[in-house]
């Protein structure tokens, strides 16, 4: 008789067993992500088109406000491209944080009935938002073709920047999801923080307009280096890349991700009681 593998359904396992369980439950990532994708697109009137319409409308509004009204410089790059190259990573980040922040409450019944690594739930929400990002990429491809922009070798850095954006979204999402469970009022604070983050991130403007004396403080927002990196990678290197801002973003993202995992694991075993 072949030996069967036994799984321990116990919330207080050691870290080594926990990470093994994450691998054992890898199909749950797929199930939860696919379920959310079906709910988001299959049961809506616009379906997949919404992932394209949202960044397109935002690009138009930001171009009118910052380019036509505020007359902000774009460094010789068509303003719609400048905005869109920043809007895609920002919308992925904000959407991933919002979805993962509410994911534990949305799956309260599952959490209270059976043990599995709870980190699967917010991570699957980030994966769903990442799918949105990939779909939305069709918009910037179309706009780049319209303006005759052809990517160069800088495009090879895009996968690394995507990984950095994913790590930033996951780390922040783990913090927000855990804090939302422990402090229910936090679900009202999180949207405000995301709205504030939109205005202090270089989405509708270029980082070049920030005065030099404020540049270091400004770069403490991890999304600054990520957004500037996306522009540099997608727009054929025509936008400057501040290596200091990118290094700061990498360091802060690592801190947010590691601390998010640690805090999430710290209070994870009390989720069932808190929910």
XYZ file of C-alpha atoms in Angstrom:
275
model
C 0.000 0.000 0.000
C 1.392 3.353 -1.005
C 2.129 5.814 1.760
C -0.322 8.692 1.863
C 0.687 12.233 2.699
C -0.920 13.716 5.808
C -1.728 17.390 6.057
C -1.948 19.107 9.435
C -4.883 21.499 9.580
C -3.568 23.533 12.467
C -3.254 27.308 12.506
C -0.239 27.484 14.810
C 2.292 25.650 12.706
C 5.907 26.670 12.444
C 7.026 28.998 9.714
C 8.609 26.119 7.800
C 5.337 24.214 7.664
C 3.457 27.383 6.797
C 5.473 28.016 3.661
C 5.089 24.357 2.719
C 1.336 24.779 3.099
C 1.402 27.772 0.791
C 2.875 25.499 -1.864
C 0.430 22.708 -1.082
C -2.467 25.117 -1.448
C -1.159 26.580 -4.706
C -4.334 25.489 -6.502
C -6.309 27.676 -4.110
C -4.496 30.718 -5.542
C -5.793 29.747 -8.960
C -9.308 28.999 -7.722
C -9.786 32.263 -5.816
C -8.196 34.393 -8.536
C -10.243 32.728 -11.300
C -13.438 33.081 -9.247
C -12.854 36.810 -8.770
C -11.988 37.300 -12.435
C -15.238 35.614 -13.472
C -17.261 37.702 -11.030
C -15.581 40.913 -12.168
C -15.944 40.382 -15.906
C -18.655 37.802 -16.557
C -21.353 39.445 -14.445
C -20.813 43.009 -15.674
C -22.232 44.768 -18.698
C -18.902 46.147 -19.899
C -16.921 43.015 -19.069
C -13.283 43.133 -20.164
C -13.837 46.513 -21.772
C -13.884 48.136 -18.319
C -10.204 47.303 -17.812
C -9.514 49.346 -20.974
C -12.061 52.132 -20.492
C -10.946 53.119 -16.984
C -7.302 54.005 -17.800
C -8.376 55.561 -21.110
C -10.859 57.934 -19.438
C -8.384 58.764 -16.681
C -5.723 59.513 -19.294
C -8.068 61.943 -21.066
C -9.038 63.745 -17.844
C -5.458 64.049 -16.582
C -4.223 65.236 -19.966
C -6.828 68.010 -20.021
C -6.163 69.089 -16.418
C -2.366 68.912 -16.263
C -1.433 69.608 -19.884
C -4.125 71.910 -21.253
C -5.104 73.803 -18.097
C -2.046 73.634 -15.828
C 0.371 73.742 -18.804
C 2.819 71.345 -17.137
C 5.812 70.260 -19.251
C 6.104 66.733 -20.608
C 9.714 66.740 -21.795
C 8.743 66.488 -25.458
C 6.654 63.347 -24.906
C 2.964 63.382 -25.882
C 1.133 64.039 -22.643
C -1.329 61.132 -23.054
C 1.632 58.734 -23.189
C 3.272 60.378 -20.182
C 0.090 59.912 -18.151
C -0.753 56.430 -19.386
C 2.711 55.010 -18.677
C 2.223 56.113 -15.055
C -1.485 55.363 -14.769
C -1.106 51.640 -15.453
C 1.217 50.833 -12.494
C -0.669 53.231 -10.212
C -4.089 51.766 -10.983
C -2.685 48.286 -10.476
C -1.253 49.288 -7.100
C -4.357 51.114 -5.853
C -6.724 48.427 -7.120
C -4.614 45.611 -5.626
C -4.436 47.320 -2.234
C -8.182 48.008 -2.213
C -9.114 44.469 -3.265
C -6.691 42.704 -0.930
C -7.618 45.039 1.927
C -11.234 43.856 1.815
C -10.459 40.271 0.795
C -10.381 38.743 4.283
C -13.734 40.228 5.268
C -15.200 39.126 1.947
C -14.090 35.547 2.621
C -15.028 35.486 6.317
C -17.073 32.296 5.999
C -14.150 30.404 4.512
C -11.723 31.674 7.172
C -13.971 30.737 10.082
C -14.682 27.193 8.868
C -11.447 25.645 7.637
C -7.716 26.122 8.043
C -5.511 27.131 5.140
C -2.725 29.728 4.863
C -4.708 32.971 5.037
C -2.084 34.748 2.969
C -3.569 32.990 -0.051
C -6.606 35.304 0.032
C -4.974 38.782 -0.247
C -2.334 37.411 -2.619
C -4.982 36.082 -5.004
C -6.603 39.548 -4.991
C -3.292 41.076 -6.076
C -3.070 38.478 -8.864
C -6.526 39.518 -10.119
C -5.438 43.170 -10.249
C -2.285 42.093 -12.071
C -4.478 40.483 -14.734
C -6.235 43.853 -15.073
C -2.833 45.474 -15.588
C -1.932 43.056 -18.379
C -5.267 43.669 -20.111
C -4.891 47.437 -19.732
C -1.499 47.206 -21.400
C -3.334 46.996 -24.725
C -4.221 50.685 -24.301
C -0.645 51.911 -24.078
C 0.377 49.700 -27.002
C -2.357 51.312 -29.120
C -1.430 54.853 -28.006
C 2.275 54.233 -28.631
C 1.468 53.033 -32.152
C -0.703 56.128 -32.686
C 2.178 58.454 -31.765
C 4.816 56.332 -33.502
C 6.682 55.418 -30.326
C 8.764 52.261 -30.659
C 10.272 50.743 -27.478
C 13.999 50.175 -27.364
C 16.278 48.057 -25.166
C 14.915 49.761 -22.041
C 11.812 47.597 -22.456
C 13.838 44.625 -21.180
C 13.674 46.183 -17.710
C 9.863 46.116 -17.693
C 9.487 42.571 -16.235
C 11.676 43.562 -13.283
C 9.616 46.716 -12.753
C 6.433 44.639 -12.900
C 7.845 42.374 -10.191
C 8.708 45.438 -8.099
C 5.184 46.832 -8.506
C 3.710 43.437 -7.583
C 5.874 43.255 -4.454
C 4.869 46.794 -3.416
C 1.177 46.005 -3.920
C 1.418 42.684 -2.084
C 3.302 44.099 0.892
C 0.909 47.033 1.253
C -2.090 44.752 0.698
C -0.970 42.413 3.485
C -0.667 45.357 5.865
C -4.054 46.783 4.911
C -5.885 43.447 5.013
C -4.504 42.592 8.450
C -5.188 46.066 9.851
C -8.713 46.042 8.404
C -9.473 42.810 10.255
C -8.061 44.081 13.554
C -9.333 47.666 13.280
C -12.543 47.825 11.257
C -12.366 51.617 10.952
C -9.232 51.175 8.859
C -11.374 50.294 5.828
C -12.449 53.957 5.767
C -8.887 55.232 6.115
C -7.402 53.100 3.338
C -9.364 54.695 0.417
C -8.358 58.156 1.660
C -4.699 57.104 1.744
C -4.947 55.799 -1.827
C -6.599 59.025 -2.978
C -3.856 61.058 -1.309
C -1.223 58.803 -2.833
C -2.530 59.573 -6.317
C -1.719 63.259 -5.896
C 1.721 62.760 -4.351
C 2.759 60.270 -7.034
C 3.938 61.370 -10.508
C 0.851 60.123 -12.327
C -0.425 63.325 -13.915
C 2.953 65.069 -14.050
C 6.641 64.380 -14.514
C 8.944 64.033 -11.511
C 11.185 66.607 -13.164
C 8.923 69.433 -11.983
C 9.629 68.587 -8.318
C 12.233 71.038 -6.914
C 15.609 69.482 -6.249
C 15.528 70.291 -2.535
C 12.331 68.257 -2.163
C 13.353 65.367 -4.402
C 14.684 63.069 -1.650
C 11.596 63.518 0.533
C 9.403 63.067 -2.509
C 11.202 59.827 -3.383
C 10.221 58.281 -0.032
C 6.975 57.384 -1.781
C 7.871 53.928 -3.196
C 5.618 54.452 -6.207
C 7.762 57.358 -7.423
C 10.664 55.146 -8.478
C 8.305 52.480 -9.860
C 6.301 54.943 -11.973
C 9.410 56.739 -13.230
C 10.872 53.333 -14.066
C 7.786 52.384 -16.086
C 8.027 55.632 -18.072
C 11.728 55.142 -18.695
C 11.185 51.546 -19.822
C 8.130 52.114 -22.034
C 8.923 55.470 -23.617
C 12.204 54.483 -25.246
C 14.286 56.084 -22.503
C 13.096 59.571 -23.433
C 12.144 60.212 -19.796
C 15.071 60.394 -17.341
C 15.441 57.705 -14.709
C 16.547 58.843 -11.277
C 18.579 55.882 -10.050
C 18.419 57.190 -6.471
C 14.609 57.194 -6.514
C 14.549 53.690 -7.964
C 16.963 52.349 -5.333
C 14.874 53.972 -2.590
C 11.741 52.369 -4.053
C 13.427 48.951 -4.110
C 14.568 49.314 -0.494
C 11.215 50.581 0.788
C 9.316 47.918 -1.142
C 11.469 45.227 0.464
C 10.796 46.706 3.911
C 7.037 46.950 3.286
C 6.841 43.401 1.899
C 8.873 41.752 4.660
C 7.190 43.698 7.462
C 3.772 43.064 5.879
C 4.412 39.315 5.855
C 5.635 39.397 9.453
C 2.672 41.409 10.743
C 0.179 39.335 8.777
C 1.658 36.120 10.205
C 1.680 37.595 13.707
C -2.073 38.152 13.888
C -3.165 35.517 11.370
C -4.047 32.884 13.963
C -6.562 35.321 15.519
C -8.391 36.088 12.255
C -11.210 33.626 12.922
C -11.918 35.263 16.292
C -11.659 38.818 14.985
C -13.969 38.155 12.044
